[in-house]
């Protein structure tokens, strides 16, 4: 992707609380995000993330599986809606499902994962499960990873990571809070690096397959 003379247009996909969306909007409002949240799609209805989008005046829509023949059709409808908003980049923000990346017409798709991939990634490794696994394995550090989304959970090329220490008295909750604080810097910073042409999410990108 080459540098653009307009803010990068982000299509945000989420499933729940929308803390990641909230943070991106916070950076946007402060003028520190070289991008604009252009639309927000959810695979679940009536979640807080959609409410945050609505309050911010960002077009939003939900694409529940029950309203479509199958996941591929649902993902196609969601992708068409996102593409209709002329997005440059798709950003997963707590999106808790596999995604048919082929439906997004080659747009780069980013995710942020709350661990140092490839450690503690893959199916079932989400939310508190990740932090419980880090503590159970006695890891001395954890962190977060921004990566490209391909056909497998938490599998695409890692673009950026932020390390945090694991403390001896950590609980899954205290570790999750420290990691999320790092995410709130790493995700917008990585988007900014893409927006200013410093980081090319297209180069060496794995071909999207049915996720
Ligand atoms: C974080 O754990 C992040 O790493 C993962 O989703 C969680 C945030 O979800 N991708 P949300 O923004 O609070 O819904």
PDB file of C-alpha atoms and ligand atoms in Angstrom:
ATOM      1  CA  UNK A   1       0.000   0.000   0.000  1.00  0.00           C
ATOM      2  CA  UNK A   2       1.403   3.408  -0.889  1.00  0.00           C
ATOM      3  CA  UNK A   3       0.971   6.500   1.273  1.00  0.00           C
ATOM      4  CA  UNK A   4      -2.417   8.114   0.683  1.00  0.00           C
ATOM      5  CA  UNK A   5      -3.323  11.789   0.677  1.00  0.00           C
ATOM      6  CA  UNK A   6      -6.413  11.197   2.803  1.00  0.00           C
ATOM      7  CA  UNK A   7      -6.668   9.485   6.166  1.00  0.00           C
ATOM      8  CA  UNK A   8      -6.665   5.723   5.800  1.00  0.00           C
ATOM      9  CA  UNK A   9     -10.269   4.525   5.858  1.00  0.00           C
ATOM     10  CA  UNK A  10     -10.787   1.753   8.409  1.00  0.00           C
ATOM     11  CA  UNK A  11     -13.536  -0.839   8.390  1.00  0.00           C
ATOM     12  CA  UNK A  12     -13.735  -2.165  11.945  1.00  0.00           C
ATOM     13  CA  UNK A  13     -15.146  -5.630  12.699  1.00  0.00           C
ATOM     14  CA  UNK A  14     -16.080  -6.556  16.254  1.00  0.00           C
ATOM     15  CA  UNK A  15     -18.103  -8.980  18.342  1.00  0.00           C
ATOM     16  CA  UNK A  16     -18.509  -7.428  21.752  1.00  0.00           C
ATOM     17  CA  UNK A  17     -17.484  -4.760  24.172  1.00  0.00           C
ATOM     18  CA  UNK A  18     -15.766  -2.477  21.684  1.00  0.00           C
ATOM     19  CA  UNK A  19     -12.898  -1.361  23.947  1.00  0.00           C
ATOM     20  CA  UNK A  20     -10.537  -1.547  20.969  1.00  0.00           C
ATOM     21  CA  UNK A  21     -12.893   0.533  18.828  1.00  0.00           C
ATOM     22  CA  UNK A  22     -13.261   3.004  21.688  1.00  0.00           C
ATOM     23  CA  UNK A  23      -9.479   3.385  21.845  1.00  0.00           C
ATOM     24  CA  UNK A  24      -9.159   3.947  18.075  1.00  0.00           C
ATOM     25  CA  UNK A  25     -11.900   6.593  18.241  1.00  0.00           C
ATOM     26  CA  UNK A  26     -10.098   8.191  21.180  1.00  0.00           C
ATOM     27  CA  UNK A  27      -6.877   8.469  19.116  1.00  0.00           C
ATOM     28  CA  UNK A  28      -8.938   9.760  16.187  1.00  0.00           C
ATOM     29  CA  UNK A  29     -10.600  12.434  18.328  1.00  0.00           C
ATOM     30  CA  UNK A  30      -7.192  13.490  19.678  1.00  0.00           C
ATOM     31  CA  UNK A  31      -5.879  13.886  16.129  1.00  0.00           C
ATOM     32  CA  UNK A  32      -3.206  11.228  16.686  1.00  0.00           C
ATOM     33  CA  UNK A  33      -4.627   8.576  14.340  1.00  0.00           C
ATOM     34  CA  UNK A  34      -3.659   8.934  10.668  1.00  0.00           C
ATOM     35  CA  UNK A  35      -6.825   7.060   9.808  1.00  0.00           C
ATOM     36  CA  UNK A  36     -10.570   7.322  10.160  1.00  0.00           C
ATOM     37  CA  UNK A  37     -12.997   4.729  11.457  1.00  0.00           C
ATOM     38  CA  UNK A  38     -15.323   4.656   8.461  1.00  0.00           C
ATOM     39  CA  UNK A  39     -17.711   1.850   9.337  1.00  0.00           C
ATOM     40  CA  UNK A  40     -18.224  -0.771  12.030  1.00  0.00           C
ATOM     41  CA  UNK A  41     -19.626  -4.244  11.423  1.00  0.00           C
ATOM     42  CA  UNK A  42     -20.466  -6.837  14.057  1.00  0.00           C
ATOM     43  CA  UNK A  43     -21.193 -10.537  13.763  1.00  0.00           C
ATOM     44  CA  UNK A  44     -23.448 -10.172  16.811  1.00  0.00           C
ATOM     45  CA  UNK A  45     -26.472  -7.958  17.393  1.00  0.00           C
ATOM     46  CA  UNK A  46     -26.969  -5.444  20.207  1.00  0.00           C
ATOM     47  CA  UNK A  47     -23.394  -5.408  21.467  1.00  0.00           C
ATOM     48  CA  UNK A  48     -21.766  -2.449  23.176  1.00  0.00           C
ATOM     49  CA  UNK A  49     -19.355  -1.997  20.248  1.00  0.00           C
ATOM     50  CA  UNK A  50     -22.271  -1.129  17.957  1.00  0.00           C
ATOM     51  CA  UNK A  51     -23.570   1.346  20.509  1.00  0.00           C
ATOM     52  CA  UNK A  52     -20.154   3.035  20.670  1.00  0.00           C
ATOM     53  CA  UNK A  53     -20.154   3.341  16.868  1.00  0.00           C
ATOM     54  CA  UNK A  54     -23.643   4.794  16.867  1.00  0.00           C
ATOM     55  CA  UNK A  55     -22.782   7.343  19.542  1.00  0.00           C
ATOM     56  CA  UNK A  56     -19.718   8.376  17.520  1.00  0.00           C
ATOM     57  CA  UNK A  57     -21.842   8.806  14.390  1.00  0.00           C
ATOM     58  CA  UNK A  58     -20.048   5.988  12.565  1.00  0.00           C
ATOM     59  CA  UNK A  59     -22.214   3.850  10.225  1.00  0.00           C
ATOM     60  CA  UNK A  60     -22.659   0.425  11.789  1.00  0.00           C
ATOM     61  CA  UNK A  61     -24.441  -2.805  11.030  1.00  0.00           C
ATOM     62  CA  UNK A  62     -24.745  -6.314  12.433  1.00  0.00           C
ATOM     63  CA  UNK A  63     -24.410  -9.496  10.382  1.00  0.00           C
ATOM     64  CA  UNK A  64     -25.713 -12.369  12.477  1.00  0.00           C
ATOM     65  CA  UNK A  65     -25.201 -15.892  11.234  1.00  0.00           C
ATOM     66  CA  UNK A  66     -28.892 -16.681  11.755  1.00  0.00           C
ATOM     67  CA  UNK A  67     -29.818 -14.168   9.043  1.00  0.00           C
ATOM     68  CA  UNK A  68     -27.691 -15.911   6.382  1.00  0.00           C
ATOM     69  CA  UNK A  69     -27.463 -19.363   4.790  1.00  0.00           C
ATOM     70  CA  UNK A  70     -24.009 -20.020   6.229  1.00  0.00           C
ATOM     71  CA  UNK A  71     -20.849 -18.310   7.425  1.00  0.00           C
ATOM     72  CA  UNK A  72     -19.469 -17.789   3.915  1.00  0.00           C
ATOM     73  CA  UNK A  73     -22.658 -15.979   2.821  1.00  0.00           C
ATOM     74  CA  UNK A  74     -22.653 -13.939   6.019  1.00  0.00           C
ATOM     75  CA  UNK A  75     -19.011 -12.952   5.557  1.00  0.00           C
ATOM     76  CA  UNK A  76     -19.686 -12.031   1.935  1.00  0.00           C
ATOM     77  CA  UNK A  77     -22.572  -9.753   2.945  1.00  0.00           C
ATOM     78  CA  UNK A  78     -20.431  -8.160   5.650  1.00  0.00           C
ATOM     79  CA  UNK A  79     -17.491  -7.710   3.261  1.00  0.00           C
ATOM     80  CA  UNK A  80     -19.713  -6.151   0.581  1.00  0.00           C
ATOM     81  CA  UNK A  81     -21.028  -3.691   3.148  1.00  0.00           C
ATOM     82  CA  UNK A  82     -17.493  -2.797   4.301  1.00  0.00           C
ATOM     83  CA  UNK A  83     -16.258  -2.487   0.687  1.00  0.00           C
ATOM     84  CA  UNK A  84     -19.232  -0.218  -0.012  1.00  0.00           C
ATOM     85  CA  UNK A  85     -17.719   2.244   2.481  1.00  0.00           C
ATOM     86  CA  UNK A  86     -14.559   2.523   0.384  1.00  0.00           C
ATOM     87  CA  UNK A  87     -12.248   1.175   3.098  1.00  0.00           C
ATOM     88  CA  UNK A  88      -8.474   0.840   2.714  1.00  0.00           C
ATOM     89  CA  UNK A  89      -7.884  -1.480   5.648  1.00  0.00           C
ATOM     90  CA  UNK A  90     -10.008  -3.904   7.681  1.00  0.00           C
ATOM     91  CA  UNK A  91      -9.290  -3.915  11.409  1.00  0.00           C
ATOM     92  CA  UNK A  92     -10.504  -6.707  13.674  1.00  0.00           C
ATOM     93  CA  UNK A  93     -11.292  -5.313  17.102  1.00  0.00           C
ATOM     94  CA  UNK A  94     -12.329  -8.168  19.357  1.00  0.00           C
ATOM     95  CA  UNK A  95     -13.863 -10.068  16.425  1.00  0.00           C
ATOM     96  CA  UNK A  96     -14.432 -13.573  17.753  1.00  0.00           C
ATOM     97  CA  UNK A  97     -14.963 -15.716  14.653  1.00  0.00           C
ATOM     98  CA  UNK A  98     -13.084 -17.027  11.681  1.00  0.00           C
ATOM     99  CA  UNK A  99     -13.432 -14.774   8.662  1.00  0.00           C
ATOM    100  CA  UNK A 100     -13.657 -15.603   4.957  1.00  0.00           C
ATOM    101  CA  UNK A 101     -10.822 -13.275   3.980  1.00  0.00           C
ATOM    102  CA  UNK A 102     -11.390 -13.942   0.257  1.00  0.00           C
ATOM    103  CA  UNK A 103     -14.605 -11.906   0.401  1.00  0.00           C
ATOM    104  CA  UNK A 104     -12.687  -8.676   1.109  1.00  0.00           C
ATOM    105  CA  UNK A 105     -11.302  -8.194  -2.410  1.00  0.00           C
ATOM    106  CA  UNK A 106      -7.662  -8.261  -1.315  1.00  0.00           C
ATOM    107  CA  UNK A 107      -7.973  -5.556   1.365  1.00  0.00           C
ATOM    108  CA  UNK A 108      -5.391  -6.119   4.110  1.00  0.00           C
ATOM    109  CA  UNK A 109      -7.032  -7.363   7.299  1.00  0.00           C
ATOM    110  CA  UNK A 110      -5.349  -6.801  10.679  1.00  0.00           C
ATOM    111  CA  UNK A 111      -5.967  -8.357  14.053  1.00  0.00           C
ATOM    112  CA  UNK A 112      -4.483  -7.769  17.479  1.00  0.00           C
ATOM    113  CA  UNK A 113      -3.919 -10.778  19.710  1.00  0.00           C
ATOM    114  CA  UNK A 114      -3.194 -10.524  23.461  1.00  0.00           C
ATOM    115  CA  UNK A 115       0.001 -12.636  23.447  1.00  0.00           C
ATOM    116  CA  UNK A 116       3.402 -12.829  21.797  1.00  0.00           C
ATOM    117  CA  UNK A 117       2.535 -14.919  18.752  1.00  0.00           C
ATOM    118  CA  UNK A 118       3.240 -17.639  17.851  1.00  0.00           C
ATOM    119  CA  UNK A 119       2.952 -18.387  21.572  1.00  0.00           C
ATOM    120  CA  UNK A 120      -0.587 -18.777  22.874  1.00  0.00           C
ATOM    121  CA  UNK A 121      -2.405 -18.383  19.573  1.00  0.00           C
ATOM    122  CA  UNK A 122      -4.887 -20.531  17.686  1.00  0.00           C
ATOM    123  CA  UNK A 123      -8.395 -21.808  18.230  1.00  0.00           C
ATOM    124  CA  UNK A 124      -9.580 -21.385  21.813  1.00  0.00           C
ATOM    125  CA  UNK A 125      -6.785 -18.912  22.631  1.00  0.00           C
ATOM    126  CA  UNK A 126      -8.741 -15.760  23.286  1.00  0.00           C
ATOM    127  CA  UNK A 127      -9.576 -13.490  26.228  1.00  0.00           C
ATOM    128  CA  UNK A 128      -8.785 -14.843  29.670  1.00  0.00           C
ATOM    129  CA  UNK A 129      -7.794 -18.256  28.239  1.00  0.00           C
ATOM    130  CA  UNK A 130      -4.636 -16.645  26.834  1.00  0.00           C
ATOM    131  CA  UNK A 131      -3.573 -15.064  30.116  1.00  0.00           C
ATOM    132  CA  UNK A 132      -4.353 -18.231  32.093  1.00  0.00           C
ATOM    133  CA  UNK A 133      -2.109 -20.185  29.708  1.00  0.00           C
ATOM    134  CA  UNK A 134       0.726 -17.651  30.034  1.00  0.00           C
ATOM    135  CA  UNK A 135       0.609 -17.959  33.848  1.00  0.00           C
ATOM    136  CA  UNK A 136       0.241 -21.751  33.791  1.00  0.00           C
ATOM    137  CA  UNK A 137       3.320 -22.044  31.554  1.00  0.00           C
ATOM    138  CA  UNK A 138       5.361 -19.792  33.851  1.00  0.00           C
ATOM    139  CA  UNK A 139       6.222 -17.345  31.030  1.00  0.00           C
ATOM    140  CA  UNK A 140       8.349 -14.431  32.208  1.00  0.00           C
ATOM    141  CA  UNK A 141       6.884 -12.070  29.635  1.00  0.00           C
ATOM    142  CA  UNK A 142       3.777 -11.639  27.561  1.00  0.00           C
ATOM    143  CA  UNK A 143       2.452  -8.883  25.337  1.00  0.00           C
ATOM    144  CA  UNK A 144       0.435  -8.347  22.212  1.00  0.00           C
ATOM    145  CA  UNK A 145       0.864  -8.920  18.484  1.00  0.00           C
ATOM    146  CA  UNK A 146      -0.622  -7.174  15.478  1.00  0.00           C
ATOM    147  CA  UNK A 147      -0.799  -9.614  12.598  1.00  0.00           C
ATOM    148  CA  UNK A 148      -2.345 -10.075   9.189  1.00  0.00           C
ATOM    149  CA  UNK A 149      -5.417 -12.267   9.095  1.00  0.00           C
ATOM    150  CA  UNK A 150      -5.244 -15.317   6.864  1.00  0.00           C
ATOM    151  CA  UNK A 151      -7.091 -18.608   6.769  1.00  0.00           C
ATOM    152  CA  UNK A 152      -6.273 -19.712  10.324  1.00  0.00           C
ATOM    153  CA  UNK A 153      -6.761 -18.281  13.788  1.00  0.00           C
ATOM    154  CA  UNK A 154      -3.881 -15.974  14.863  1.00  0.00           C
ATOM    155  CA  UNK A 155      -1.702 -17.255  12.035  1.00  0.00           C
ATOM    156  CA  UNK A 156      -0.886 -14.502   9.505  1.00  0.00           C
ATOM    157  CA  UNK A 157       2.386 -12.568   9.351  1.00  0.00           C
ATOM    158  CA  UNK A 158       3.162 -10.656  12.556  1.00  0.00           C
ATOM    159  CA  UNK A 159       3.614  -6.930  11.841  1.00  0.00           C
ATOM    160  CA  UNK A 160       4.370  -5.611  15.331  1.00  0.00           C
ATOM    161  CA  UNK A 161       4.669  -6.756  18.947  1.00  0.00           C
ATOM    162  CA  UNK A 162       4.812  -5.095  22.354  1.00  0.00           C
ATOM    163  CA  UNK A 163       6.302  -6.963  25.333  1.00  0.00           C
ATOM    164  CA  UNK A 164       5.192  -6.634  28.950  1.00  0.00           C
ATOM    165  CA  UNK A 165       6.579  -8.407  32.023  1.00  0.00           C
ATOM    166  CA  UNK A 166       4.666 -11.133  33.832  1.00  0.00           C
ATOM    167  CA  UNK A 167       4.826 -10.369  37.560  1.00  0.00           C
ATOM    168  CA  UNK A 168       5.045 -13.023  40.263  1.00  0.00           C
ATOM    169  CA  UNK A 169       1.709 -11.987  41.798  1.00  0.00           C
ATOM    170  CA  UNK A 170      -0.146 -11.655  38.495  1.00  0.00           C
ATOM    171  CA  UNK A 171      -3.647 -13.002  38.090  1.00  0.00           C
ATOM    172  CA  UNK A 172      -5.195 -13.480  34.640  1.00  0.00           C
ATOM    173  CA  UNK A 173      -7.048 -10.195  35.206  1.00  0.00           C
ATOM    174  CA  UNK A 174      -4.003  -8.147  36.201  1.00  0.00           C
ATOM    175  CA  UNK A 175      -2.009  -9.521  33.276  1.00  0.00           C
ATOM    176  CA  UNK A 176      -4.928  -8.885  30.889  1.00  0.00           C
ATOM    177  CA  UNK A 177      -5.081  -5.264  32.030  1.00  0.00           C
ATOM    178  CA  UNK A 178      -1.327  -4.746  31.459  1.00  0.00           C
ATOM    179  CA  UNK A 179      -1.520  -6.352  28.009  1.00  0.00           C
ATOM    180  CA  UNK A 180      -4.590  -4.330  27.021  1.00  0.00           C
ATOM    181  CA  UNK A 181      -2.809  -1.121  28.005  1.00  0.00           C
ATOM    182  CA  UNK A 182      -0.046  -2.106  25.559  1.00  0.00           C
ATOM    183  CA  UNK A 183      -2.645  -2.904  22.865  1.00  0.00           C
ATOM    184  CA  UNK A 184      -4.033   0.609  23.194  1.00  0.00           C
ATOM    185  CA  UNK A 185      -0.660   1.943  22.005  1.00  0.00           C
ATOM    186  CA  UNK A 186       0.438  -0.781  19.615  1.00  0.00           C
ATOM    187  CA  UNK A 187      -2.687  -1.028  17.439  1.00  0.00           C
ATOM    188  CA  UNK A 188      -3.060   2.666  16.581  1.00  0.00           C
ATOM    189  CA  UNK A 189       0.714   3.047  16.198  1.00  0.00           C
ATOM    190  CA  UNK A 190       0.810   0.149  13.733  1.00  0.00           C
ATOM    191  CA  UNK A 191      -2.116   1.625  11.793  1.00  0.00           C
ATOM    192  CA  UNK A 192      -0.236   4.945  11.692  1.00  0.00           C
ATOM    193  CA  UNK A 193       2.885   3.216  10.335  1.00  0.00           C
ATOM    194  CA  UNK A 194       0.746   1.693   7.573  1.00  0.00           C
ATOM    195  CA  UNK A 195      -0.923   5.045   6.878  1.00  0.00           C
ATOM    196  CA  UNK A 196       2.385   6.868   6.475  1.00  0.00           C
ATOM    197  CA  UNK A 197       3.851   4.151   4.260  1.00  0.00           C
ATOM    198  CA  UNK A 198       6.436   2.946   6.785  1.00  0.00           C
ATOM    199  CA  UNK A 199       4.870  -0.507   6.948  1.00  0.00           C
ATOM    200  CA  UNK A 200       3.427  -2.329   3.948  1.00  0.00           C
ATOM    201  CA  UNK A 201       0.775  -4.853   4.960  1.00  0.00           C
ATOM    202  CA  UNK A 202       0.623  -6.101   1.375  1.00  0.00           C
ATOM    203  CA  UNK A 203       4.249  -7.152   1.079  1.00  0.00           C
ATOM    204  CA  UNK A 204       4.643 -10.877   1.666  1.00  0.00           C
ATOM    205  CA  UNK A 205       1.015 -11.197   2.649  1.00  0.00           C
ATOM    206  CA  UNK A 206      -0.268 -14.725   2.811  1.00  0.00           C
ATOM    207  CA  UNK A 207      -2.963 -15.412   0.243  1.00  0.00           C
ATOM    208  CA  UNK A 208      -6.337 -15.241   1.891  1.00  0.00           C
ATOM    209  CA  UNK A 209      -8.143 -18.536   2.084  1.00  0.00           C
ATOM    210  CA  UNK A 210     -11.498 -19.427   3.456  1.00  0.00           C
ATOM    211  CA  UNK A 211     -10.998 -18.573   7.110  1.00  0.00           C
TER     212      UNK A 211
HETATM  213  C1  LIG B   1      -8.367  -8.074  23.276  1.00  0.00           C
HETATM  214  O1  LIG B   1      -8.014  -9.179  24.057  1.00  0.00           O
HETATM  215  C2  LIG B   1      -7.709  -8.174  21.934  1.00  0.00           C
HETATM  216  O2  LIG B   1      -6.405  -8.678  22.036  1.00  0.00           O
HETATM  217  C3  LIG B   1      -8.616  -9.112  21.216  1.00  0.00           C
HETATM  218  O3  LIG B   1      -9.912  -8.709  21.626  1.00  0.00           O
HETATM  219  C4  LIG B   1      -9.830  -8.173  22.936  1.00  0.00           C
HETATM  220  C5  LIG B   1     -10.485  -6.818  22.968  1.00  0.00           C
HETATM  221  O4  LIG B   1     -11.825  -6.931  22.660  1.00  0.00           O
HETATM  222  N1  LIG B   1      -8.445  -9.027  19.802  1.00  0.00           N
HETATM  223  P1  LIG B   1     -12.811  -5.674  22.869  1.00  0.00           P
HETATM  224  O5  LIG B   1     -12.279  -4.554  22.033  1.00  0.00           O
HETATM  225  O6  LIG B   1     -12.804  -5.369  24.320  1.00  0.00           O
HETATM  226  O7  LIG B   1     -14.134  -6.171  22.383  1.00  0.00           O
END
